[in-house]
Amino acid sequence: MNNSLKPLALAPMATLTHRGLRTLIDQWGGCDYFFSEMVDCKSYVGNRKFESYYTDPAPHPDKLILQFVSADHEEFVKALTKAQDLPVAGFDINMGCSAHQICDHGAGIAWMSGPEEAWRLLESLRPLVRSGKTLSVKLRLGEKEDPAYLSRFCRGLEAVGVDFITLHPRTKKDKMGRPSRWTHLTELKADLKIPLWGNGDIRDVKSSNRGWETGADGLMIGREAVRSPWIFHFLKEKEKNQNFTLQVDLQEQAHQFHRLLEAHQPQEFWPTRAQRFWDYYFDHFPFGHKVKENIKRMRVYEDIRQACFAYLDTHPQEMIKVLV
């Protein structure tokens, strides 16, 4: 890990934390670690088409942590065996995804229902991680709020050699509309010797400060980093100077996103990646809801792009955002 006393990281998000978005965020600076999209172990081991895009370590291999997902112990072993010499900062095991297409098949948060099995998995993966790389786990609270169970689960991970844990303090069934329960970070932190990072609802200086107040060793930002790729830069600068202000040209940032998307992702990915980006980015524009909903039904990349920039071109008064 680097020497940042308060590391900020980009959260792993499917179809979002690809090289294009990571590069856009990195151009602003302030992000200490970038977590990749979920890498499916079986697809990675089988060299399926497009897998190289999921493990592309640029723009900063030394800051990239690849997140792997699977329901199968042996597939994890095969994947990390194959990946162990990649020039990345570390590997993260997904034990927190609650999407039905993931957990219903025994992956993601489903691992939290069997502590012993999860511990055996991490114990077998530890020797596969080269010196200088980290092995971490990202998880949620579990099926329900049970601090004793969560503590036991995480202490077991610590005992088998996990370097750090990231807690997203929501249960399996919690939707994003329900606030993260940050008090669990404080309670769990007291039970662990390894670093504990927090993830969930960090949008600005106030919510960032709340995260640090739990005693978290690092903070991870997801949705706000898509909506505002400059968030890491702003938080770091604001920490150094409370009077810091930032002016952002929203239209130029959108153009830059598309340039990077087209440069670093296969053409087949452009429509879905653009839709996902704009689903968050349109939150900056008070009258953009109709366009935001319309593009969800579009399948042609250029149609999506044109619809979005048609709105931006006709609303110049909304294009400059000032953060104070």
PDB file of C-alpha atoms in Angstrom:
ATOM      1  CA  MET A   1       0.000   0.000   0.000  1.00  0.00           C
ATOM      2  CA  ASN A   2       1.119   3.583  -0.465  1.00  0.00           C
ATOM      3  CA  ASN A   3       1.902   5.925   2.391  1.00  0.00           C
ATOM      4  CA  SER A   4      -1.229   8.037   2.200  1.00  0.00           C
ATOM      5  CA  LEU A   5      -2.476   8.535   5.745  1.00  0.00           C
ATOM      6  CA  LYS A   6      -6.046   8.849   4.528  1.00  0.00           C
ATOM      7  CA  PRO A   7      -6.368   6.769   1.357  1.00  0.00           C
ATOM      8  CA  LEU A   8      -9.345   7.319  -0.900  1.00  0.00           C
ATOM      9  CA  ALA A   9     -10.340   4.596  -3.336  1.00  0.00           C
ATOM     10  CA  LEU A  10     -12.682   4.183  -6.276  1.00  0.00           C
ATOM     11  CA  ALA A  11     -15.199   1.428  -5.528  1.00  0.00           C
ATOM     12  CA  PRO A  12     -15.595  -1.538  -7.877  1.00  0.00           C
ATOM     13  CA  MET A  13     -18.735  -1.104  -9.998  1.00  0.00           C
ATOM     14  CA  ALA A  14     -19.862  -3.281 -12.894  1.00  0.00           C
ATOM     15  CA  THR A  15     -19.777  -1.536 -16.296  1.00  0.00           C
ATOM     16  CA  LEU A  16     -18.429   1.622 -14.657  1.00  0.00           C
ATOM     17  CA  THR A  17     -14.930   1.341 -13.194  1.00  0.00           C
ATOM     18  CA  HIS A  18     -13.296   0.511 -16.505  1.00  0.00           C
ATOM     19  CA  ARG A  19     -10.086   2.084 -17.760  1.00  0.00           C
ATOM     20  CA  GLY A  20     -11.906   5.008 -19.373  1.00  0.00           C
ATOM     21  CA  LEU A  21     -13.558   6.242 -16.179  1.00  0.00           C
ATOM     22  CA  ARG A  22     -10.464   5.484 -14.106  1.00  0.00           C
ATOM     23  CA  THR A  23      -8.406   7.634 -16.457  1.00  0.00           C
ATOM     24  CA  LEU A  24     -10.887  10.503 -16.239  1.00  0.00           C
ATOM     25  CA  ILE A  25     -10.724  10.380 -12.434  1.00  0.00           C
ATOM     26  CA  ASP A  26      -6.949  10.089 -12.492  1.00  0.00           C
ATOM     27  CA  GLN A  27      -6.642  13.215 -14.644  1.00  0.00           C
ATOM     28  CA  TRP A  28      -8.053  15.146 -11.694  1.00  0.00           C
ATOM     29  CA  GLY A  29      -5.866  13.363  -9.143  1.00  0.00           C
ATOM     30  CA  GLY A  30      -6.581  12.586  -5.515  1.00  0.00           C
ATOM     31  CA  CYS A  31      -7.588   8.927  -5.882  1.00  0.00           C
ATOM     32  CA  ASP A  32      -5.106   6.622  -4.162  1.00  0.00           C
ATOM     33  CA  TYR A  33      -6.505   3.275  -5.331  1.00  0.00           C
ATOM     34  CA  PHE A  34      -8.753   2.146  -8.146  1.00  0.00           C
ATOM     35  CA  PHE A  35     -10.784  -1.046  -7.815  1.00  0.00           C
ATOM     36  CA  SER A  36     -11.625  -2.729 -11.100  1.00  0.00           C
ATOM     37  CA  GLU A  37     -14.975  -3.937 -12.294  1.00  0.00           C
ATOM     38  CA  MET A  38     -15.780  -7.420 -11.042  1.00  0.00           C
ATOM     39  CA  VAL A  39     -13.636  -9.962 -12.870  1.00  0.00           C
ATOM     40  CA  ASP A  40     -15.481 -13.258 -13.232  1.00  0.00           C
ATOM     41  CA  CYS A  41     -12.999 -15.993 -12.349  1.00  0.00           C
ATOM     42  CA  LYS A  42     -14.289 -18.582 -14.804  1.00  0.00           C
ATOM     43  CA  SER A  43     -14.339 -16.114 -17.703  1.00  0.00           C
ATOM     44  CA  TYR A  44     -10.863 -14.860 -16.847  1.00  0.00           C
ATOM     45  CA  VAL A  45      -9.357 -18.338 -16.597  1.00  0.00           C
ATOM     46  CA  GLY A  46     -11.084 -19.354 -19.825  1.00  0.00           C
ATOM     47  CA  ASN A  47      -9.765 -16.316 -21.727  1.00  0.00           C
ATOM     48  CA  ARG A  48     -13.201 -15.365 -22.905  1.00  0.00           C
ATOM     49  CA  LYS A  49     -13.578 -12.526 -25.368  1.00  0.00           C
ATOM     50  CA  PHE A  50     -13.109  -9.048 -23.838  1.00  0.00           C
ATOM     51  CA  GLU A  51     -11.601 -10.369 -20.567  1.00  0.00           C
ATOM     52  CA  SER A  52      -8.420  -8.375 -21.200  1.00  0.00           C
ATOM     53  CA  TYR A  53     -10.446  -5.178 -20.869  1.00  0.00           C
ATOM     54  CA  TYR A  54     -11.566  -6.139 -17.359  1.00  0.00           C
ATOM     55  CA  THR A  55      -7.969  -6.706 -16.208  1.00  0.00           C
ATOM     56  CA  ASP A  56      -6.377  -3.772 -18.071  1.00  0.00           C
ATOM     57  CA  PRO A  57      -4.206  -2.211 -15.313  1.00  0.00           C
ATOM     58  CA  ALA A  58      -3.839   1.272 -16.842  1.00  0.00           C
ATOM     59  CA  PRO A  59      -3.574   4.123 -16.174  1.00  0.00           C
ATOM     60  CA  HIS A  60      -1.814   3.279 -12.885  1.00  0.00           C
ATOM     61  CA  PRO A  61      -1.072  -0.430 -12.379  1.00  0.00           C
ATOM     62  CA  ASP A  62       0.526   0.364  -9.020  1.00  0.00           C
ATOM     63  CA  LYS A  63      -2.828   1.762  -7.831  1.00  0.00           C
ATOM     64  CA  LEU A  64      -5.139  -0.848  -9.326  1.00  0.00           C
ATOM     65  CA  ILE A  65      -6.745  -3.588  -7.244  1.00  0.00           C
ATOM     66  CA  LEU A  66      -8.450  -6.286  -9.289  1.00  0.00           C
ATOM     67  CA  GLN A  67     -11.670  -7.573  -7.781  1.00  0.00           C
ATOM     68  CA  PHE A  68     -12.548 -11.201  -8.471  1.00  0.00           C
ATOM     69  CA  VAL A  69     -15.966 -12.832  -8.132  1.00  0.00           C
ATOM     70  CA  SER A  70     -17.026 -16.471  -8.178  1.00  0.00           C
ATOM     71  CA  ALA A  71     -19.095 -19.012  -6.293  1.00  0.00           C
ATOM     72  CA  ASP A  72     -16.440 -21.678  -6.693  1.00  0.00           C
ATOM     73  CA  HIS A  73     -13.369 -22.142  -4.495  1.00  0.00           C
ATOM     74  CA  GLU A  74     -11.286 -23.766  -7.234  1.00  0.00           C
ATOM     75  CA  GLU A  75     -12.138 -21.099  -9.787  1.00  0.00           C
ATOM     76  CA  PHE A  76     -10.791 -18.471  -7.385  1.00  0.00           C
ATOM     77  CA  VAL A  77      -7.570 -20.460  -6.998  1.00  0.00           C
ATOM     78  CA  LYS A  78      -7.170 -20.791 -10.768  1.00  0.00           C
ATOM     79  CA  ALA A  79      -7.843 -17.094 -11.311  1.00  0.00           C
ATOM     80  CA  LEU A  80      -5.367 -15.832  -8.733  1.00  0.00           C
ATOM     81  CA  THR A  81      -2.774 -18.329  -9.897  1.00  0.00           C
ATOM     82  CA  LYS A  82      -3.090 -16.897 -13.396  1.00  0.00           C
ATOM     83  CA  ALA A  83      -3.163 -13.292 -12.175  1.00  0.00           C
ATOM     84  CA  GLN A  84      -0.366 -13.432  -9.598  1.00  0.00           C
ATOM     85  CA  ASP A  85       2.266 -11.864 -11.869  1.00  0.00           C
ATOM     86  CA  LEU A  86       0.075  -9.048 -13.185  1.00  0.00           C
ATOM     87  CA  PRO A  87       1.545  -5.591 -12.436  1.00  0.00           C
ATOM     88  CA  VAL A  88      -1.185  -4.514 -10.022  1.00  0.00           C
ATOM     89  CA  ALA A  89      -1.347  -3.383  -6.390  1.00  0.00           C
ATOM     90  CA  GLY A  90      -3.461  -6.279  -5.194  1.00  0.00           C
ATOM     91  CA  PHE A  91      -6.478  -8.541  -5.421  1.00  0.00           C
ATOM     92  CA  ASP A  92      -9.873  -8.119  -3.791  1.00  0.00           C
ATOM     93  CA  ILE A  93     -12.405 -10.877  -3.168  1.00  0.00           C
ATOM     94  CA  ASN A  94     -16.032  -9.896  -3.672  1.00  0.00           C
ATOM     95  CA  MET A  95     -18.112 -11.048  -0.716  1.00  0.00           C
ATOM     96  CA  GLY A  96     -20.506  -8.112  -0.762  1.00  0.00           C
ATOM     97  CA  CYS A  97     -22.381  -7.978  -4.068  1.00  0.00           C
ATOM     98  CA  SER A  98     -26.094  -8.511  -3.391  1.00  0.00           C
ATOM     99  CA  ALA A  99     -27.308  -8.474  -7.006  1.00  0.00           C
ATOM    100  CA  HIS A 100     -29.532 -11.498  -7.575  1.00  0.00           C
ATOM    101  CA  GLN A 101     -27.599 -12.656 -10.632  1.00  0.00           C
ATOM    102  CA  ILE A 102     -24.513 -12.881  -8.413  1.00  0.00           C
ATOM    103  CA  CYS A 103     -25.595 -14.002  -4.944  1.00  0.00           C
ATOM    104  CA  ASP A 104     -28.337 -16.396  -6.096  1.00  0.00           C
ATOM    105  CA  HIS A 105     -25.573 -18.496  -7.650  1.00  0.00           C
ATOM    106  CA  GLY A 106     -23.477 -18.571  -4.481  1.00  0.00           C
ATOM    107  CA  ALA A 107     -21.153 -15.656  -5.228  1.00  0.00           C
ATOM    108  CA  GLY A 108     -20.817 -12.193  -3.699  1.00  0.00           C
ATOM    109  CA  ILE A 109     -22.539 -11.814  -0.341  1.00  0.00           C
ATOM    110  CA  ALA A 110     -23.539 -15.495  -0.385  1.00  0.00           C
ATOM    111  CA  TRP A 111     -20.023 -16.246   0.916  1.00  0.00           C
ATOM    112  CA  MET A 112     -20.935 -14.486   4.169  1.00  0.00           C
ATOM    113  CA  SER A 113     -23.467 -17.197   5.023  1.00  0.00           C
ATOM    114  CA  GLY A 114     -20.674 -19.747   5.505  1.00  0.00           C
ATOM    115  CA  PRO A 115     -17.778 -18.307   7.547  1.00  0.00           C
ATOM    116  CA  GLU A 116     -15.659 -21.463   7.645  1.00  0.00           C
ATOM    117  CA  GLU A 117     -15.876 -21.892   3.879  1.00  0.00           C
ATOM    118  CA  ALA A 118     -14.982 -18.234   3.335  1.00  0.00           C
ATOM    119  CA  TRP A 119     -12.007 -18.522   5.675  1.00  0.00           C
ATOM    120  CA  ARG A 120     -10.765 -21.656   3.886  1.00  0.00           C
ATOM    121  CA  LEU A 121     -11.001 -19.818   0.579  1.00  0.00           C
ATOM    122  CA  LEU A 122      -8.899 -16.880   1.739  1.00  0.00           C
ATOM    123  CA  GLU A 123      -6.419 -19.177   3.443  1.00  0.00           C
ATOM    124  CA  SER A 124      -5.852 -20.979   0.141  1.00  0.00           C
ATOM    125  CA  LEU A 125      -5.518 -17.713  -1.790  1.00  0.00           C
ATOM    126  CA  ARG A 126      -3.007 -16.082   0.565  1.00  0.00           C
ATOM    127  CA  PRO A 127       0.057 -18.021  -0.745  1.00  0.00           C
ATOM    128  CA  LEU A 128      -0.850 -17.079  -4.316  1.00  0.00           C
ATOM    129  CA  VAL A 129      -0.452 -13.340  -3.685  1.00  0.00           C
ATOM    130  CA  ARG A 130       3.093 -12.191  -4.392  1.00  0.00           C
ATOM    131  CA  SER A 131       5.046 -10.102  -1.919  1.00  0.00           C
ATOM    132  CA  GLY A 132       4.209  -6.428  -2.327  1.00  0.00           C
ATOM    133  CA  LYS A 133       0.614  -7.101  -3.377  1.00  0.00           C
ATOM    134  CA  THR A 134      -2.412  -7.029  -1.078  1.00  0.00           C
ATOM    135  CA  LEU A 135      -5.206  -9.515  -0.548  1.00  0.00           C
ATOM    136  CA  SER A 136      -8.433  -7.890   0.602  1.00  0.00           C
ATOM    137  CA  VAL A 137     -12.136  -8.578   0.962  1.00  0.00           C
ATOM    138  CA  LYS A 138     -15.089  -6.286   0.317  1.00  0.00           C
ATOM    139  CA  LEU A 139     -18.306  -7.197   2.113  1.00  0.00           C
ATOM    140  CA  ARG A 140     -21.605  -5.979   3.501  1.00  0.00           C
ATOM    141  CA  LEU A 141     -23.110  -6.391   6.961  1.00  0.00           C
ATOM    142  CA  GLY A 142     -24.526  -9.758   5.906  1.00  0.00           C
ATOM    143  CA  GLU A 143     -28.042 -11.125   5.742  1.00  0.00           C
ATOM    144  CA  LYS A 144     -29.052  -8.899   8.655  1.00  0.00           C
ATOM    145  CA  GLU A 145     -27.593  -6.575  11.257  1.00  0.00           C
ATOM    146  CA  ASP A 146     -25.667  -8.852  13.588  1.00  0.00           C
ATOM    147  CA  PRO A 147     -22.515  -7.133  14.914  1.00  0.00           C
ATOM    148  CA  ALA A 148     -21.294 -10.257  16.717  1.00  0.00           C
ATOM    149  CA  TYR A 149     -21.571 -12.379  13.576  1.00  0.00           C
ATOM    150  CA  LEU A 150     -19.897  -9.697  11.449  1.00  0.00           C
ATOM    151  CA  SER A 151     -17.047  -9.374  13.935  1.00  0.00           C
ATOM    152  CA  ARG A 152     -16.476 -13.130  14.020  1.00  0.00           C
ATOM    153  CA  PHE A 153     -16.551 -13.328  10.224  1.00  0.00           C
ATOM    154  CA  CYS A 154     -14.012 -10.522   9.821  1.00  0.00           C
ATOM    155  CA  ARG A 155     -11.726 -11.739  12.607  1.00  0.00           C
ATOM    156  CA  GLY A 156     -11.616 -15.060  10.799  1.00  0.00           C
ATOM    157  CA  LEU A 157     -10.558 -13.299   7.611  1.00  0.00           C
ATOM    158  CA  GLU A 158      -7.878 -11.470   9.562  1.00  0.00           C
ATOM    159  CA  ALA A 159      -6.616 -14.744  11.039  1.00  0.00           C
ATOM    160  CA  VAL A 160      -6.015 -16.326   7.616  1.00  0.00           C
ATOM    161  CA  GLY A 161      -3.978 -13.384   6.330  1.00  0.00           C
ATOM    162  CA  VAL A 162      -6.288 -10.854   4.709  1.00  0.00           C
ATOM    163  CA  ASP A 163      -4.493  -7.483   4.542  1.00  0.00           C
ATOM    164  CA  PHE A 164      -7.531  -5.228   4.846  1.00  0.00           C
ATOM    165  CA  ILE A 165     -11.319  -5.321   4.700  1.00  0.00           C
ATOM    166  CA  THR A 166     -13.772  -2.875   3.141  1.00  0.00           C
ATOM    167  CA  LEU A 167     -17.193  -2.728   4.765  1.00  0.00           C
ATOM    168  CA  HIS A 168     -20.233  -1.419   2.938  1.00  0.00           C
ATOM    169  CA  PRO A 169     -22.549  -1.077   5.957  1.00  0.00           C
ATOM    170  CA  ARG A 170     -25.788  -2.232   4.376  1.00  0.00           C
ATOM    171  CA  THR A 171     -27.456  -5.625   4.669  1.00  0.00           C
ATOM    172  CA  LYS A 172     -28.071  -7.980   1.756  1.00  0.00           C
ATOM    173  CA  LYS A 173     -31.603  -6.675   1.215  1.00  0.00           C
ATOM    174  CA  ASP A 174     -30.880  -2.972   1.702  1.00  0.00           C
ATOM    175  CA  LYS A 175     -31.291  -0.852  -1.392  1.00  0.00           C
ATOM    176  CA  MET A 176     -29.171   2.211  -2.075  1.00  0.00           C
ATOM    177  CA  GLY A 177     -31.982   4.447  -0.905  1.00  0.00           C
ATOM    178  CA  ARG A 178     -31.447   3.301   2.672  1.00  0.00           C
ATOM    179  CA  PRO A 179     -28.562   5.146   4.370  1.00  0.00           C
ATOM    180  CA  SER A 180     -25.397   3.243   5.219  1.00  0.00           C
ATOM    181  CA  ARG A 181     -25.074   2.357   8.916  1.00  0.00           C
ATOM    182  CA  TRP A 182     -21.670   3.811   9.693  1.00  0.00           C
ATOM    183  CA  THR A 183     -21.810   2.958  13.398  1.00  0.00           C
ATOM    184  CA  HIS A 184     -20.922  -0.595  12.405  1.00  0.00           C
ATOM    185  CA  LEU A 185     -17.551   0.665  11.176  1.00  0.00           C
ATOM    186  CA  THR A 186     -16.680   2.002  14.612  1.00  0.00           C
ATOM    187  CA  GLU A 187     -17.743  -1.224  16.339  1.00  0.00           C
ATOM    188  CA  LEU A 188     -15.920  -3.490  13.910  1.00  0.00           C
ATOM    189  CA  LYS A 189     -12.784  -1.362  13.859  1.00  0.00           C
ATOM    190  CA  ALA A 190     -12.360  -1.967  17.610  1.00  0.00           C
ATOM    191  CA  ASP A 191     -12.278  -5.735  16.989  1.00  0.00           C
ATOM    192  CA  LEU A 192      -9.677  -5.799  14.221  1.00  0.00           C
ATOM    193  CA  LYS A 193      -5.932  -5.268  13.976  1.00  0.00           C
ATOM    194  CA  ILE A 194      -5.865  -5.009  10.176  1.00  0.00           C
ATOM    195  CA  PRO A 195      -7.055  -1.840   8.384  1.00  0.00           C
ATOM    196  CA  LEU A 196     -10.780  -1.393   7.887  1.00  0.00           C
ATOM    197  CA  TRP A 197     -12.080   0.769   5.046  1.00  0.00           C
ATOM    198  CA  GLY A 198     -15.593   2.165   4.740  1.00  0.00           C
ATOM    199  CA  ASN A 199     -17.819   2.508   1.678  1.00  0.00           C
ATOM    200  CA  GLY A 200     -21.280   3.993   1.248  1.00  0.00           C
ATOM    201  CA  ASP A 201     -22.980   7.362   0.655  1.00  0.00           C
ATOM    202  CA  ILE A 202     -19.835   9.506   0.524  1.00  0.00           C
ATOM    203  CA  ARG A 203     -20.836  12.496  -1.579  1.00  0.00           C
ATOM    204  CA  ASP A 204     -19.117  15.553  -0.139  1.00  0.00           C
ATOM    205  CA  VAL A 205     -16.912  16.930   2.639  1.00  0.00           C
ATOM    206  CA  LYS A 206     -19.569  16.407   5.310  1.00  0.00           C
ATOM    207  CA  SER A 207     -20.162  12.735   4.516  1.00  0.00           C
ATOM    208  CA  SER A 208     -16.435  12.165   4.089  1.00  0.00           C
ATOM    209  CA  ASN A 209     -15.775  13.604   7.538  1.00  0.00           C
ATOM    210  CA  ARG A 210     -18.457  11.351   8.966  1.00  0.00           C
ATOM    211  CA  GLY A 211     -16.649   8.385   7.451  1.00  0.00           C
ATOM    212  CA  TRP A 212     -13.302   9.349   8.963  1.00  0.00           C
ATOM    213  CA  GLU A 213     -14.934   9.916  12.341  1.00  0.00           C
ATOM    214  CA  THR A 214     -15.747   6.190  12.532  1.00  0.00           C
ATOM    215  CA  GLY A 215     -12.029   5.460  12.709  1.00  0.00           C
ATOM    216  CA  ALA A 216     -11.949   3.980   9.207  1.00  0.00           C
ATOM    217  CA  ASP A 217      -8.452   3.532   7.780  1.00  0.00           C
ATOM    218  CA  GLY A 218      -9.583   4.362   4.261  1.00  0.00           C
ATOM    219  CA  LEU A 219     -12.701   5.459   2.406  1.00  0.00           C
ATOM    220  CA  MET A 220     -14.125   4.114  -0.836  1.00  0.00           C
ATOM    221  CA  ILE A 221     -16.340   6.173  -3.128  1.00  0.00           C
ATOM    222  CA  GLY A 222     -18.615   4.649  -5.747  1.00  0.00           C
ATOM    223  CA  ARG A 223     -21.629   6.375  -7.266  1.00  0.00           C
ATOM    224  CA  GLU A 224     -20.439   9.916  -6.502  1.00  0.00           C
ATOM    225  CA  ALA A 225     -17.184   9.212  -8.340  1.00  0.00           C
ATOM    226  CA  VAL A 226     -19.189   8.483 -11.497  1.00  0.00           C
ATOM    227  CA  ARG A 227     -21.393  11.509 -11.002  1.00  0.00           C
ATOM    228  CA  SER A 228     -18.415  13.717 -10.094  1.00  0.00           C
ATOM    229  CA  PRO A 229     -15.051  12.325 -11.272  1.00  0.00           C
ATOM    230  CA  TRP A 230     -13.357  15.265  -9.560  1.00  0.00           C
ATOM    231  CA  ILE A 231     -14.603  14.268  -6.072  1.00  0.00           C
ATOM    232  CA  PHE A 232     -11.283  12.764  -4.935  1.00  0.00           C
ATOM    233  CA  HIS A 233      -9.359  15.855  -6.005  1.00  0.00           C
ATOM    234  CA  PHE A 234     -11.860  18.136  -4.304  1.00  0.00           C
ATOM    235  CA  LEU A 235     -11.811  16.229  -1.006  1.00  0.00           C
ATOM    236  CA  LYS A 236      -8.017  16.103  -0.877  1.00  0.00           C
ATOM    237  CA  GLU A 237      -7.655  19.815  -1.677  1.00  0.00           C
ATOM    238  CA  LYS A 238     -10.400  20.776   0.760  1.00  0.00           C
ATOM    239  CA  GLU A 239      -8.570  18.874   3.493  1.00  0.00           C
ATOM    240  CA  LYS A 240      -5.474  20.980   2.857  1.00  0.00           C
ATOM    241  CA  ASN A 241      -7.326  24.273   2.487  1.00  0.00           C
ATOM    242  CA  GLN A 242     -10.876  24.806   3.768  1.00  0.00           C
ATOM    243  CA  ASN A 243     -11.236  27.824   1.473  1.00  0.00           C
ATOM    244  CA  PHE A 244     -10.533  25.766  -1.650  1.00  0.00           C
ATOM    245  CA  THR A 245     -13.119  26.118  -4.414  1.00  0.00           C
ATOM    246  CA  LEU A 246     -13.392  24.254  -7.689  1.00  0.00           C
ATOM    247  CA  GLN A 247     -15.009  25.205 -10.983  1.00  0.00           C
ATOM    248  CA  VAL A 248     -15.944  22.359 -13.327  1.00  0.00           C
ATOM    249  CA  ASP A 249     -16.963  22.549 -16.971  1.00  0.00           C
ATOM    250  CA  LEU A 250     -19.556  19.780 -17.047  1.00  0.00           C
ATOM    251  CA  GLN A 251     -19.800  19.669 -20.816  1.00  0.00           C
ATOM    252  CA  GLU A 252     -16.050  19.294 -21.316  1.00  0.00           C
ATOM    253  CA  GLN A 253     -15.923  16.524 -18.729  1.00  0.00           C
ATOM    254  CA  ALA A 254     -18.673  14.672 -20.588  1.00  0.00           C
ATOM    255  CA  HIS A 255     -16.792  14.998 -23.864  1.00  0.00           C
ATOM    256  CA  GLN A 256     -13.647  13.740 -22.171  1.00  0.00           C
ATOM    257  CA  PHE A 257     -15.488  10.723 -20.806  1.00  0.00           C
ATOM    258  CA  HIS A 258     -16.616   9.746 -24.290  1.00  0.00           C
ATOM    259  CA  ARG A 259     -13.141  10.252 -25.737  1.00  0.00           C
ATOM    260  CA  LEU A 260     -11.683   7.943 -23.095  1.00  0.00           C
ATOM    261  CA  LEU A 261     -14.507   5.422 -23.411  1.00  0.00           C
ATOM    262  CA  GLU A 262     -13.928   5.124 -27.150  1.00  0.00           C
ATOM    263  CA  ALA A 263     -10.154   4.935 -26.712  1.00  0.00           C
ATOM    264  CA  HIS A 264     -10.074   2.258 -24.026  1.00  0.00           C
ATOM    265  CA  GLN A 265     -13.176   0.071 -24.369  1.00  0.00           C
ATOM    266  CA  PRO A 266     -14.304  -2.190 -27.230  1.00  0.00           C
ATOM    267  CA  GLN A 267     -17.005  -0.726 -29.425  1.00  0.00           C
ATOM    268  CA  GLU A 268     -19.427  -3.411 -28.265  1.00  0.00           C
ATOM    269  CA  PHE A 269     -19.252  -1.925 -24.745  1.00  0.00           C
ATOM    270  CA  TRP A 270     -19.857   1.707 -25.675  1.00  0.00           C
ATOM    271  CA  PRO A 271     -23.690   1.776 -25.446  1.00  0.00           C
ATOM    272  CA  THR A 272     -24.004   0.182 -21.992  1.00  0.00           C
ATOM    273  CA  ARG A 273     -21.046   2.066 -20.520  1.00  0.00           C
ATOM    274  CA  ALA A 274     -22.383   5.369 -21.823  1.00  0.00           C
ATOM    275  CA  GLN A 275     -25.870   4.668 -20.451  1.00  0.00           C
ATOM    276  CA  ARG A 276     -24.473   3.817 -17.030  1.00  0.00           C
ATOM    277  CA  PHE A 277     -22.330   6.953 -16.913  1.00  0.00           C
ATOM    278  CA  TRP A 278     -25.136   9.286 -17.917  1.00  0.00           C
ATOM    279  CA  ASP A 279     -27.527   7.665 -15.455  1.00  0.00           C
ATOM    280  CA  TYR A 280     -25.441   9.331 -12.733  1.00  0.00           C
ATOM    281  CA  TYR A 281     -24.019  12.314 -14.595  1.00  0.00           C
ATOM    282  CA  PHE A 282     -27.442  13.702 -15.511  1.00  0.00           C
ATOM    283  CA  ASP A 283     -28.023  14.348 -11.802  1.00  0.00           C
ATOM    284  CA  HIS A 284     -26.103  17.591 -12.334  1.00  0.00           C
ATOM    285  CA  PHE A 285     -28.784  18.927 -14.676  1.00  0.00           C
ATOM    286  CA  PRO A 286     -32.126  19.925 -13.131  1.00  0.00           C
ATOM    287  CA  PHE A 287     -34.123  19.477 -16.336  1.00  0.00           C
ATOM    288  CA  GLY A 288     -32.381  16.420 -17.743  1.00  0.00           C
ATOM    289  CA  HIS A 289     -34.657  13.731 -16.304  1.00  0.00           C
ATOM    290  CA  LYS A 290     -36.552  13.081 -19.540  1.00  0.00           C
ATOM    291  CA  VAL A 291     -33.374  12.585 -21.557  1.00  0.00           C
ATOM    292  CA  LYS A 292     -31.955  10.389 -18.800  1.00  0.00           C
ATOM    293  CA  GLU A 293     -34.982   8.095 -19.025  1.00  0.00           C
ATOM    294  CA  ASN A 294     -35.079   8.129 -22.829  1.00  0.00           C
ATOM    295  CA  ILE A 295     -31.500   6.947 -23.283  1.00  0.00           C
ATOM    296  CA  LYS A 296     -32.164   3.858 -21.136  1.00  0.00           C
ATOM    297  CA  ARG A 297     -34.240   2.516 -24.032  1.00  0.00           C
ATOM    298  CA  MET A 298     -31.649   3.285 -26.708  1.00  0.00           C
ATOM    299  CA  ARG A 299     -29.361   0.598 -28.106  1.00  0.00           C
ATOM    300  CA  VAL A 300     -27.215   2.565 -30.575  1.00  0.00           C
ATOM    301  CA  TYR A 301     -24.212   4.327 -29.084  1.00  0.00           C
ATOM    302  CA  GLU A 302     -24.323   7.362 -31.348  1.00  0.00           C
ATOM    303  CA  ASP A 303     -28.012   7.886 -30.574  1.00  0.00           C
ATOM    304  CA  ILE A 304     -27.202   7.927 -26.855  1.00  0.00           C
ATOM    305  CA  ARG A 305     -24.318  10.314 -27.346  1.00  0.00           C
ATOM    306  CA  GLN A 306     -26.271  12.700 -29.556  1.00  0.00           C
ATOM    307  CA  ALA A 307     -29.273  12.792 -27.219  1.00  0.00           C
ATOM    308  CA  CYS A 308     -27.102  13.674 -24.242  1.00  0.00           C
ATOM    309  CA  PHE A 309     -25.085  16.376 -25.938  1.00  0.00           C
ATOM    310  CA  ALA A 310     -28.186  17.856 -27.547  1.00  0.00           C
ATOM    311  CA  TYR A 311     -29.382  18.602 -24.027  1.00  0.00           C
ATOM    312  CA  LEU A 312     -26.022  20.022 -22.968  1.00  0.00           C
ATOM    313  CA  ASP A 313     -25.783  22.196 -26.082  1.00  0.00           C
ATOM    314  CA  THR A 314     -29.206  23.727 -25.436  1.00  0.00           C
ATOM    315  CA  HIS A 315     -28.670  24.371 -21.700  1.00  0.00           C
ATOM    316  CA  PRO A 316     -25.417  26.346 -21.534  1.00  0.00           C
ATOM    317  CA  GLN A 317     -26.511  28.003 -18.302  1.00  0.00           C
ATOM    318  CA  GLU A 318     -26.161  24.630 -16.513  1.00  0.00           C
ATOM    319  CA  MET A 319     -22.673  23.747 -17.730  1.00  0.00           C
ATOM    320  CA  ILE A 320     -20.502  25.364 -15.045  1.00  0.00           C
ATOM    321  CA  LYS A 321     -20.514  23.845 -11.578  1.00  0.00           C
ATOM    322  CA  VAL A 322     -18.791  25.526  -8.654  1.00  0.00           C
ATOM    323  CA  LEU A 323     -17.900  23.567  -5.532  1.00  0.00           C
ATOM    324  CA  VAL A 324     -17.205  25.479  -2.328  1.00  0.00           C
TER     325      VAL A 324
END
